[in-house]
């Protein structure tokens, strides 16, 4: 707190990102990064990039990247908005499309940044409880509201919602924007992108950070009706004319061009996810059915805080969200095969030390 702060700043609760440890040698399964890294085509871009060009500002509209994304998803370029990570795209979405009189609806267990943006922009929200199996029940969202924000698959549960359920939500809220955050959709969810053509109230938000192994370049995007994209551009152009660096745009375009690397790394993560889920089940853990690159798992007899500390002592970082419905779960990113093996060994050790 400081007397120099603007009104309300001391009341903000910023989002807490997962730890990026300075200490090396830790097995980092806490922020859903890819264990494989980006396409070799991205490495080529970085190696051959003409540094001299960095004296220029980038294209403020990121036209080449928007064109590449329009081609990738079969939409028009005026249906595409890009930003400095999908977190920034989401922030602009809350500011441009969700500031209305009625509260917006979000799941009670979801990406914590949604509440942070509500606080930042003075938006009220109503948290709709997940059902007893931690699923989103779309009929609970059929109430008057100022908009809806969901992650699909949801985070940190990993549970996906069928496209038909998203469509039901869109049809029941024709006068409100429904935001579907598809950060993890490539790992097994059903994308809602094809619905953007028929539903002018749908905004789909995506990122290069997870399935494309590019969290460090900070590129995210949104797809939707041109009127929604126009609203986002008004905010963006009132905030930062050049959110996507020229180097980041070129790396993102190169990533989109390498479908083989994308498909094979995603398939490998899905394969490892099934293996790890099986192992955790054998260790007596409850594992929610994940369509993402992480598992959300709880042990009926060992508190998650204890597992978290034990794993850390064994060099493995995972994520723990302390709130009533999530505090007994750990969110565990699917790493490389050797990371996964190390995780399972460390868990086995922590659980047997406890009973021994
Ligand atoms: C990781 C994540 C994001 C943020 O992605 P960036 O593009 O890296 O900002 C957004 N939404 C969800 C649900 C995420 O898990």
mmCIF file of N, CA, C and O in Angstrom, residues 164-256:
data_model
loop_
_atom_site.group_PDB
_atom_site.id
_atom_site.type_symbol
_atom_site.label_atom_id
_atom_site.label_comp_id
_atom_site.label_asym_id
_atom_site.label_seq_id
_atom_site.Cartn_x
_atom_site.Cartn_y
_atom_site.Cartn_z
ATOM 1 N N UNK A 164 -21.714 -29.557 -28.515
ATOM 2 C CA UNK A 164 -23.168 -29.391 -28.442
ATOM 3 C C UNK A 164 -23.568 -28.596 -27.192
ATOM 4 O O UNK A 164 -24.527 -27.821 -27.221
ATOM 5 N N UNK A 165 -22.822 -28.779 -26.107
ATOM 6 C CA UNK A 165 -23.110 -28.019 -24.879
ATOM 7 C C UNK A 165 -22.772 -26.542 -25.058
ATOM 8 O O UNK A 165 -23.497 -25.661 -24.581
ATOM 9 N N UNK A 166 -21.658 -26.264 -25.732
ATOM 10 C CA UNK A 166 -21.288 -24.866 -26.010
ATOM 11 C C UNK A 166 -22.375 -24.240 -26.881
ATOM 12 O O UNK A 166 -22.793 -23.093 -26.652
ATOM 13 N N UNK A 167 -22.848 -25.007 -27.861
ATOM 14 C CA UNK A 167 -23.875 -24.475 -28.758
ATOM 15 C C UNK A 167 -25.159 -24.152 -27.984
ATOM 16 O O UNK A 167 -25.802 -23.129 -28.229
ATOM 17 N N UNK A 168 -25.515 -25.007 -27.030
ATOM 18 C CA UNK A 168 -26.695 -24.757 -26.201
ATOM 19 C C UNK A 168 -26.546 -23.438 -25.436
ATOM 20 O O UNK A 168 -27.474 -22.639 -25.347
ATOM 21 N N UNK A 169 -25.368 -23.229 -24.916
ATOM 22 C CA UNK A 169 -25.074 -22.009 -24.170
ATOM 23 C C UNK A 169 -25.196 -20.776 -25.075
ATOM 24 O O UNK A 169 -25.766 -19.749 -24.692
ATOM 25 N N UNK A 170 -24.662 -20.896 -26.291
ATOM 26 C CA UNK A 170 -24.712 -19.781 -27.248
ATOM 27 C C UNK A 170 -26.156 -19.457 -27.617
ATOM 28 O O UNK A 170 -26.540 -18.293 -27.700
ATOM 29 N N UNK A 171 -26.944 -20.509 -27.819
ATOM 30 C CA UNK A 171 -28.334 -20.310 -28.221
ATOM 31 C C UNK A 171 -29.156 -19.714 -27.083
ATOM 32 O O UNK A 171 -30.094 -18.950 -27.327
ATOM 33 N N UNK A 172 -28.787 -20.025 -25.826
ATOM 34 C CA UNK A 172 -29.573 -19.510 -24.707
ATOM 35 C C UNK A 172 -29.152 -18.090 -24.305
ATOM 36 O O UNK A 172 -29.811 -17.474 -23.476
ATOM 37 N N UNK A 173 -28.046 -17.592 -24.870
ATOM 38 C CA UNK A 173 -27.590 -16.225 -24.566
ATOM 39 C C UNK A 173 -27.313 -15.429 -25.839
ATOM 40 O O UNK A 173 -26.190 -14.948 -26.029
ATOM 41 N N UNK A 174 -28.332 -15.264 -26.695
ATOM 42 C CA UNK A 174 -28.067 -14.594 -27.978
ATOM 43 C C UNK A 174 -27.616 -13.144 -27.823
ATOM 44 O O UNK A 174 -26.978 -12.615 -28.737
ATOM 45 N N UNK A 175 -27.916 -12.519 -26.688
ATOM 46 C CA UNK A 175 -27.570 -11.106 -26.512
ATOM 47 C C UNK A 175 -26.355 -10.885 -25.611
ATOM 48 O O UNK A 175 -26.080 -9.753 -25.209
ATOM 49 N N UNK A 176 -25.647 -11.981 -25.279
ATOM 50 C CA UNK A 176 -24.436 -11.844 -24.459
ATOM 51 C C UNK A 176 -23.273 -12.552 -25.155
ATOM 52 O O UNK A 176 -23.479 -13.500 -25.903
ATOM 53 N N UNK A 177 -22.083 -12.074 -24.863
ATOM 54 C CA UNK A 177 -20.896 -12.739 -25.415
ATOM 55 C C UNK A 177 -20.564 -13.964 -24.562
ATOM 56 O O UNK A 177 -20.575 -13.912 -23.331
ATOM 57 N N UNK A 178 -20.294 -15.068 -25.251
ATOM 58 C CA UNK A 178 -19.816 -16.286 -24.604
ATOM 59 C C UNK A 178 -18.362 -16.479 -25.038
ATOM 60 O O UNK A 178 -18.080 -16.588 -26.230
ATOM 61 N N UNK A 179 -17.462 -16.442 -24.055
ATOM 62 C CA UNK A 179 -16.026 -16.588 -24.343
ATOM 63 C C UNK A 179 -15.625 -18.022 -24.017
ATOM 64 O O UNK A 179 -15.876 -18.500 -22.907
ATOM 65 N N UNK A 180 -15.033 -18.706 -24.992
ATOM 66 C CA UNK A 180 -14.538 -20.066 -24.757
ATOM 67 C C UNK A 180 -13.014 -20.035 -24.891
ATOM 68 O O UNK A 180 -12.485 -19.789 -25.973
ATOM 69 N N UNK A 181 -12.342 -20.257 -23.774
ATOM 70 C CA UNK A 181 -10.874 -20.223 -23.711
ATOM 71 C C UNK A 181 -10.368 -21.633 -24.036
ATOM 72 O O UNK A 181 -10.483 -22.546 -23.219
ATOM 73 N N UNK A 182 -9.822 -21.787 -25.242
ATOM 74 C CA UNK A 182 -9.392 -23.112 -25.707
ATOM 75 C C UNK A 182 -7.884 -23.320 -25.582
ATOM 76 O O UNK A 182 -7.246 -23.927 -26.449
ATOM 77 N N UNK A 183 -7.307 -22.856 -24.469
ATOM 78 C CA UNK A 183 -5.856 -22.992 -24.281
ATOM 79 C C UNK A 183 -5.383 -24.443 -24.425
ATOM 80 O O UNK A 183 -4.269 -24.696 -24.861
ATOM 81 N N UNK A 184 -6.264 -25.399 -24.042
ATOM 82 C CA UNK A 184 -5.842 -26.816 -24.010
ATOM 83 C C UNK A 184 -6.577 -27.683 -25.020
ATOM 84 O O UNK A 184 -6.474 -28.905 -24.972
ATOM 85 N N UNK A 185 -7.339 -27.088 -25.933
ATOM 86 C CA UNK A 185 -8.250 -27.871 -26.772
ATOM 87 C C UNK A 185 -7.517 -28.871 -27.664
ATOM 88 O O UNK A 185 -8.058 -29.925 -27.996
ATOM 89 N N UNK A 186 -6.262 -28.563 -28.035
ATOM 90 C CA UNK A 186 -5.535 -29.445 -28.953
ATOM 91 C C UNK A 186 -5.231 -30.810 -28.350
ATOM 92 O O UNK A 186 -4.894 -31.751 -29.067
ATOM 93 N N UNK A 187 -5.329 -30.923 -27.022
ATOM 94 C CA UNK A 187 -4.997 -32.188 -26.364
ATOM 95 C C UNK A 187 -6.216 -33.108 -26.225
ATOM 96 O O UNK A 187 -6.202 -34.043 -25.430
ATOM 97 N N UNK A 188 -7.282 -32.833 -26.947
ATOM 98 C CA UNK A 188 -8.396 -33.779 -26.932
ATOM 99 C C UNK A 188 -9.779 -33.163 -26.807
ATOM 100 O O UNK A 188 -10.767 -33.896 -26.762
ATOM 101 N N UNK A 189 -9.886 -31.846 -26.764
ATOM 102 C CA UNK A 189 -11.206 -31.221 -26.682
ATOM 103 C C UNK A 189 -11.827 -31.043 -28.063
ATOM 104 O O UNK A 189 -11.186 -31.296 -29.088
ATOM 105 N N UNK A 190 -13.097 -30.625 -28.089
ATOM 106 C CA UNK A 190 -13.794 -30.304 -29.340
ATOM 107 C C UNK A 190 -13.822 -28.785 -29.462
ATOM 108 O O UNK A 190 -14.408 -28.116 -28.621
ATOM 109 N N UNK A 191 -13.211 -28.258 -30.498
ATOM 110 C CA UNK A 191 -13.168 -26.806 -30.649
ATOM 111 C C UNK A 191 -14.541 -26.255 -31.042
ATOM 112 O O UNK A 191 -15.308 -26.895 -31.758
ATOM 113 N N UNK A 192 -14.800 -25.043 -30.590
ATOM 114 C CA UNK A 192 -16.046 -24.344 -30.949
ATOM 115 C C UNK A 192 -15.848 -23.427 -32.150
ATOM 116 O O UNK A 192 -16.782 -22.707 -32.532
ATOM 117 N N UNK A 193 -14.661 -23.450 -32.758
ATOM 118 C CA UNK A 193 -14.380 -22.469 -33.818
ATOM 119 C C UNK A 193 -15.426 -22.495 -34.933
ATOM 120 O O UNK A 193 -15.868 -21.447 -35.403
ATOM 121 N N UNK A 194 -15.845 -23.700 -35.333
ATOM 122 C CA UNK A 194 -16.812 -23.767 -36.446
ATOM 123 C C UNK A 194 -18.129 -23.067 -36.100
ATOM 124 O O UNK A 194 -18.878 -22.671 -36.998
ATOM 125 N N UNK A 195 -18.412 -22.894 -34.814
ATOM 126 C CA UNK A 195 -19.659 -22.221 -34.413
ATOM 127 C C UNK A 195 -19.579 -20.700 -34.557
ATOM 128 O O UNK A 195 -20.603 -20.018 -34.490
ATOM 129 N N UNK A 196 -18.357 -20.164 -34.729
ATOM 130 C CA UNK A 196 -18.240 -18.697 -34.816
ATOM 131 C C UNK A 196 -18.967 -18.161 -36.051
ATOM 132 O O UNK A 196 -19.398 -17.015 -36.061
ATOM 133 N N UNK A 197 -19.105 -19.000 -37.064
ATOM 134 C CA UNK A 197 -19.777 -18.568 -38.294
ATOM 135 C C UNK A 197 -21.273 -18.319 -38.055
ATOM 136 O O UNK A 197 -21.848 -17.405 -38.624
ATOM 137 N N UNK A 198 -21.875 -19.141 -37.218
ATOM 138 C CA UNK A 198 -23.324 -19.057 -36.996
ATOM 139 C C UNK A 198 -23.697 -18.275 -35.744
ATOM 140 O O UNK A 198 -24.865 -17.903 -35.571
ATOM 141 N N UNK A 199 -22.751 -18.100 -34.822
ATOM 142 C CA UNK A 199 -23.070 -17.428 -33.562
ATOM 143 C C UNK A 199 -22.218 -16.165 -33.403
ATOM 144 O O UNK A 199 -21.054 -16.249 -33.014
ATOM 145 N N UNK A 200 -22.823 -14.991 -33.678
ATOM 146 C CA UNK A 200 -22.058 -13.745 -33.585
ATOM 147 C C UNK A 200 -21.673 -13.400 -32.143
ATOM 148 O O UNK A 200 -20.922 -12.449 -31.915
ATOM 149 N N UNK A 201 -22.196 -14.162 -31.163
ATOM 150 C CA UNK A 201 -21.897 -13.904 -29.748
ATOM 151 C C UNK A 201 -20.764 -14.783 -29.220
ATOM 152 O O UNK A 201 -20.473 -14.755 -28.030
ATOM 153 N N UNK A 202 -20.122 -15.560 -30.102
ATOM 154 C CA UNK A 202 -19.063 -16.476 -29.644
ATOM 155 C C UNK A 202 -17.671 -15.907 -29.896
ATOM 156 O O UNK A 202 -17.356 -15.506 -31.024
ATOM 157 N N UNK A 203 -16.842 -15.884 -28.860
ATOM 158 C CA UNK A 203 -15.426 -15.549 -29.019
ATOM 159 C C UNK A 203 -14.594 -16.728 -28.505
ATOM 160 O O UNK A 203 -14.733 -17.141 -27.355
ATOM 161 N N UNK A 204 -13.766 -17.283 -29.386
ATOM 162 C CA UNK A 204 -12.879 -18.394 -29.008
ATOM 163 C C UNK A 204 -11.475 -17.830 -28.815
ATOM 164 O O UNK A 204 -10.971 -17.106 -29.677
ATOM 165 N N UNK A 205 -10.858 -18.139 -27.667
ATOM 166 C CA UNK A 205 -9.518 -17.620 -27.361
ATOM 167 C C UNK A 205 -8.528 -18.788 -27.360
ATOM 168 O O UNK A 205 -8.820 -19.856 -26.816
ATOM 169 N N UNK A 206 -7.386 -18.564 -27.997
ATOM 170 C CA UNK A 206 -6.382 -19.626 -28.163
ATOM 171 C C UNK A 206 -4.992 -19.105 -27.819
ATOM 172 O O UNK A 206 -4.764 -17.903 -27.788
ATOM 173 N N UNK A 207 -4.052 -20.029 -27.653
ATOM 174 C CA UNK A 207 -2.683 -19.632 -27.326
ATOM 175 C C UNK A 207 -1.662 -20.520 -28.018
ATOM 176 O O UNK A 207 -1.953 -21.689 -28.319
ATOM 177 N N UNK A 208 -0.460 -19.984 -28.249
ATOM 178 C CA UNK A 208 0.677 -20.765 -28.752
ATOM 179 C C UNK A 208 1.496 -21.337 -27.583
ATOM 180 O O UNK A 208 2.498 -22.000 -27.793
ATOM 181 N N UNK A 209 1.069 -21.056 -26.348
ATOM 182 C CA UNK A 209 1.910 -21.372 -25.190
ATOM 183 C C UNK A 209 1.933 -22.843 -24.805
ATOM 184 O O UNK A 209 2.892 -23.301 -24.185
ATOM 185 N N UNK A 210 0.873 -23.582 -25.086
ATOM 186 C CA UNK A 210 0.779 -24.932 -24.545
ATOM 187 C C UNK A 210 1.087 -25.964 -25.631
ATOM 188 O O UNK A 210 2.166 -26.518 -25.646
ATOM 189 N N UNK A 211 0.170 -26.181 -26.563
ATOM 190 C CA UNK A 211 0.373 -27.244 -27.552
ATOM 191 C C UNK A 211 1.444 -26.905 -28.576
ATOM 192 O O UNK A 211 1.953 -27.802 -29.249
ATOM 193 N N UNK A 212 1.816 -25.648 -28.724
ATOM 194 C CA UNK A 212 2.851 -25.293 -29.698
ATOM 195 C C UNK A 212 4.211 -25.027 -29.061
ATOM 196 O O UNK A 212 5.160 -24.624 -29.740
ATOM 197 N N UNK A 213 4.298 -25.234 -27.744
ATOM 198 C CA UNK A 213 5.598 -25.145 -27.072
ATOM 199 C C UNK A 213 6.235 -23.770 -27.155
ATOM 200 O O UNK A 213 7.454 -23.649 -27.231
ATOM 201 N N UNK A 214 5.421 -22.715 -27.157
ATOM 202 C CA UNK A 214 5.949 -21.361 -27.372
ATOM 203 C C UNK A 214 5.507 -20.376 -26.287
ATOM 204 O O UNK A 214 5.236 -19.206 -26.575
ATOM 205 N N UNK A 215 5.470 -20.826 -25.034
ATOM 206 C CA UNK A 215 5.036 -19.931 -23.950
ATOM 207 C C UNK A 215 5.911 -18.676 -23.881
ATOM 208 O O UNK A 215 5.440 -17.597 -23.517
ATOM 209 N N UNK A 216 7.177 -18.814 -24.262
ATOM 210 C CA UNK A 216 8.106 -17.691 -24.148
ATOM 211 C C UNK A 216 7.900 -16.584 -25.167
ATOM 212 O O UNK A 216 8.323 -15.447 -24.935
ATOM 213 N N UNK A 217 7.254 -16.872 -26.311
ATOM 214 C CA UNK A 217 7.097 -15.793 -27.305
ATOM 215 C C UNK A 217 5.880 -14.927 -27.035
ATOM 216 O O UNK A 217 5.737 -13.865 -27.613
ATOM 217 N N UNK A 218 4.962 -15.381 -26.170
ATOM 218 C CA UNK A 218 3.775 -14.616 -25.789
ATOM 219 C C UNK A 218 2.921 -14.273 -27.003
ATOM 220 O O UNK A 218 2.840 -13.103 -27.416
ATOM 221 N N UNK A 219 2.311 -15.277 -27.603
ATOM 222 C CA UNK A 219 1.335 -15.009 -28.660
ATOM 223 C C UNK A 219 0.053 -15.779 -28.351
ATOM 224 O O UNK A 219 0.075 -16.982 -28.109
ATOM 225 N N UNK A 220 -1.054 -15.033 -28.341
ATOM 226 C CA UNK A 220 -2.371 -15.631 -28.203
ATOM 227 C C UNK A 220 -3.292 -14.967 -29.201
ATOM 228 O O UNK A 220 -2.925 -13.951 -29.811
ATOM 229 N N UNK A 221 -4.492 -15.525 -29.399
ATOM 230 C CA UNK A 221 -5.395 -14.933 -30.378
ATOM 231 C C UNK A 221 -6.841 -15.241 -30.041
ATOM 232 O O UNK A 221 -7.131 -16.091 -29.187
ATOM 233 N N UNK A 222 -7.727 -14.511 -30.696
ATOM 234 C CA UNK A 222 -9.157 -14.746 -30.543
ATOM 235 C C UNK A 222 -9.774 -14.844 -31.926
ATOM 236 O O UNK A 222 -9.317 -14.188 -32.872
ATOM 237 N N UNK A 223 -10.819 -15.663 -32.046
ATOM 238 C CA UNK A 223 -11.560 -15.811 -33.290
ATOM 239 C C UNK A 223 -13.031 -15.550 -32.988
ATOM 240 O O UNK A 223 -13.553 -16.025 -31.975
ATOM 241 N N UNK A 224 -13.681 -14.790 -33.854
ATOM 242 C CA UNK A 224 -15.103 -14.511 -33.644
ATOM 243 C C UNK A 224 -15.629 -13.579 -34.714
ATOM 244 O O UNK A 224 -14.900 -13.190 -35.649
ATOM 245 N N UNK A 225 -16.879 -13.197 -34.548
ATOM 246 C CA UNK A 225 -17.533 -12.276 -35.477
ATOM 247 C C UNK A 225 -16.737 -10.972 -35.582
ATOM 248 O O UNK A 225 -16.158 -10.506 -34.589
ATOM 249 N N UNK A 226 -16.750 -10.379 -36.771
ATOM 250 C CA UNK A 226 -15.962 -9.163 -37.015
ATOM 251 C C UNK A 226 -16.310 -8.047 -36.020
ATOM 252 O O UNK A 226 -15.434 -7.243 -35.660
ATOM 253 N N UNK A 227 -17.555 -7.998 -35.550
ATOM 254 C CA UNK A 227 -17.928 -6.940 -34.596
ATOM 255 C C UNK A 227 -17.216 -7.142 -33.253
ATOM 256 O O UNK A 227 -16.804 -6.165 -32.606
ATOM 257 N N UNK A 228 -17.067 -8.398 -32.821
ATOM 258 C CA UNK A 228 -16.341 -8.664 -31.572
ATOM 259 C C UNK A 228 -14.862 -8.317 -31.745
ATOM 260 O O UNK A 228 -14.241 -7.699 -30.869
ATOM 261 N N UNK A 229 -14.299 -8.707 -32.897
ATOM 262 C CA UNK A 229 -12.881 -8.430 -33.177
ATOM 263 C C UNK A 229 -12.669 -6.914 -33.231
ATOM 264 O O UNK A 229 -11.658 -6.389 -32.731
ATOM 265 N N UNK A 230 -13.640 -6.208 -33.812
ATOM 266 C CA UNK A 230 -13.556 -4.746 -33.869
ATOM 267 C C UNK A 230 -13.516 -4.129 -32.479
ATOM 268 O O UNK A 230 -12.766 -3.181 -32.225
ATOM 269 N N UNK A 231 -14.306 -4.677 -31.557
ATOM 270 C CA UNK A 231 -14.300 -4.192 -30.173
ATOM 271 C C UNK A 231 -12.944 -4.417 -29.521
ATOM 272 O O UNK A 231 -12.417 -3.533 -28.825
ATOM 273 N N UNK A 232 -12.372 -5.598 -29.742
ATOM 274 C CA UNK A 232 -11.052 -5.894 -29.175
ATOM 275 C C UNK A 232 -10.003 -4.938 -29.738
ATOM 276 O O UNK A 232 -9.120 -4.459 -29.011
ATOM 277 N N UNK A 233 -10.093 -4.651 -31.043
ATOM 278 C CA UNK A 233 -9.109 -3.750 -31.654
ATOM 279 C C UNK A 233 -9.207 -2.331 -31.098
ATOM 280 O O UNK A 233 -8.198 -1.632 -30.977
ATOM 281 N N UNK A 234 -10.426 -1.903 -30.745
ATOM 282 C CA UNK A 234 -10.559 -0.564 -30.149
ATOM 283 C C UNK A 234 -9.814 -0.482 -28.828
ATOM 284 O O UNK A 234 -9.170 0.525 -28.530
ATOM 285 N N UNK A 235 -9.919 -1.531 -28.016
ATOM 286 C CA UNK A 235 -9.188 -1.546 -26.743
ATOM 287 C C UNK A 235 -7.685 -1.638 -26.999
ATOM 288 O O UNK A 235 -6.887 -0.859 -26.466
ATOM 289 N N UNK A 236 -7.307 -2.583 -27.844
ATOM 290 C CA UNK A 236 -5.875 -2.773 -28.145
ATOM 291 C C UNK A 236 -5.252 -1.469 -28.643
ATOM 292 O O UNK A 236 -4.164 -1.079 -28.196
ATOM 293 N N UNK A 237 -5.954 -0.774 -29.532
ATOM 294 C CA UNK A 237 -5.394 0.454 -30.095
ATOM 295 C C UNK A 237 -5.485 1.642 -29.147
ATOM 296 O O UNK A 237 -4.994 2.725 -29.445
ATOM 297 N N UNK A 238 -6.114 1.411 -27.983
ATOM 298 C CA UNK A 238 -6.131 2.430 -26.938
ATOM 299 C C UNK A 238 -5.150 2.077 -25.831
ATOM 300 O O UNK A 238 -5.131 2.713 -24.771
ATOM 301 N N UNK A 239 -4.387 1.017 -26.031
ATOM 302 C CA UNK A 239 -3.568 0.456 -24.951
ATOM 303 C C UNK A 239 -2.119 0.268 -25.382
ATOM 304 O O UNK A 239 -1.205 0.719 -24.717
ATOM 305 N N UNK A 240 -1.910 -0.410 -26.516
ATOM 306 C CA UNK A 240 -0.556 -0.696 -27.010
ATOM 307 C C UNK A 240 -0.700 -0.984 -28.499
ATOM 308 O O UNK A 240 -1.349 -1.954 -28.873
ATOM 309 N N UNK A 241 -0.098 -0.138 -29.335
ATOM 310 C CA UNK A 241 -0.264 -0.316 -30.784
ATOM 311 C C UNK A 241 0.456 -1.552 -31.304
ATOM 312 O O UNK A 241 0.102 -2.076 -32.349
ATOM 313 N N UNK A 242 1.487 -2.004 -30.581
ATOM 314 C CA UNK A 242 2.361 -3.065 -31.110
ATOM 315 C C UNK A 242 2.507 -4.213 -30.110
ATOM 316 O O UNK A 242 3.609 -4.486 -29.635
ATOM 317 N N UNK A 243 1.426 -4.912 -29.788
ATOM 318 C CA UNK A 243 1.542 -5.931 -28.736
ATOM 319 C C UNK A 243 2.344 -7.164 -29.155
ATOM 320 O O UNK A 243 2.885 -7.852 -28.302
ATOM 321 N N UNK A 244 2.396 -7.462 -30.463
ATOM 322 C CA UNK A 244 3.097 -8.674 -30.899
ATOM 323 C C UNK A 244 4.382 -8.259 -31.608
ATOM 324 O O UNK A 244 4.338 -7.582 -32.636
ATOM 325 N N UNK A 245 5.521 -8.662 -31.069
ATOM 326 C CA UNK A 245 6.799 -8.277 -31.672
ATOM 327 C C UNK A 245 6.955 -8.949 -33.034
ATOM 328 O O UNK A 245 6.371 -10.009 -33.291
ATOM 329 N N UNK A 246 7.771 -8.332 -33.903
ATOM 330 C CA UNK A 246 7.964 -8.902 -35.240
ATOM 331 C C UNK A 246 8.568 -10.307 -35.150
ATOM 332 O O UNK A 246 8.191 -11.210 -35.896
ATOM 333 N N UNK A 247 9.467 -10.488 -34.192
ATOM 334 C CA UNK A 247 10.101 -11.796 -34.023
ATOM 335 C C UNK A 247 9.081 -12.845 -33.561
ATOM 336 O O UNK A 247 9.047 -13.969 -34.071
ATOM 337 N N UNK A 248 8.224 -12.459 -32.626
ATOM 338 C CA UNK A 248 7.195 -13.394 -32.141
ATOM 339 C C UNK A 248 6.222 -13.772 -33.253
ATOM 340 O O UNK A 248 5.834 -14.941 -33.385
ATOM 341 N N UNK A 249 5.833 -12.791 -34.063
ATOM 342 C CA UNK A 249 4.898 -13.079 -35.157
ATOM 343 C C UNK A 249 5.529 -14.066 -36.138
ATOM 344 O O UNK A 249 4.884 -15.039 -36.556
ATOM 345 N N UNK A 250 6.814 -13.855 -36.475
ATOM 346 C CA UNK A 250 7.483 -14.752 -37.426
ATOM 347 C C UNK A 250 7.597 -16.160 -36.845
ATOM 348 O O UNK A 250 7.392 -17.156 -37.562
ATOM 349 N N UNK A 251 7.906 -16.254 -35.547
ATOM 350 C CA UNK A 251 8.011 -17.572 -34.912
ATOM 351 C C UNK A 251 6.652 -18.272 -34.919
ATOM 352 O O UNK A 251 6.557 -19.477 -35.198
ATOM 353 N N UNK A 252 5.592 -17.533 -34.633
ATOM 354 C CA UNK A 252 4.250 -18.128 -34.606
ATOM 355 C C UNK A 252 3.856 -18.636 -35.995
ATOM 356 O O UNK A 252 3.302 -19.730 -36.140
ATOM 357 N N UNK A 253 4.172 -17.852 -37.021
ATOM 358 C CA UNK A 253 3.842 -18.261 -38.389
ATOM 359 C C UNK A 253 4.608 -19.540 -38.763
ATOM 360 O O UNK A 253 4.047 -20.474 -39.337
ATOM 361 N N UNK A 254 5.880 -19.596 -38.364
ATOM 362 C CA UNK A 254 6.680 -20.792 -38.657
ATOM 363 C C UNK A 254 6.084 -22.011 -37.951
ATOM 364 O O UNK A 254 6.025 -23.111 -38.515
ATOM 365 N N UNK A 255 5.614 -21.814 -36.715
ATOM 366 C CA UNK A 255 5.001 -22.919 -35.970
ATOM 367 C C UNK A 255 3.766 -23.453 -36.696
ATOM 368 O O UNK A 255 3.581 -24.666 -36.826
ATOM 369 N N UNK A 256 2.941 -22.534 -37.199
ATOM 370 C CA UNK A 256 1.715 -22.959 -37.903
ATOM 371 C C UNK A 256 2.053 -23.767 -39.158
ATOM 372 O O UNK A 256 1.276 -24.630 -39.573
#
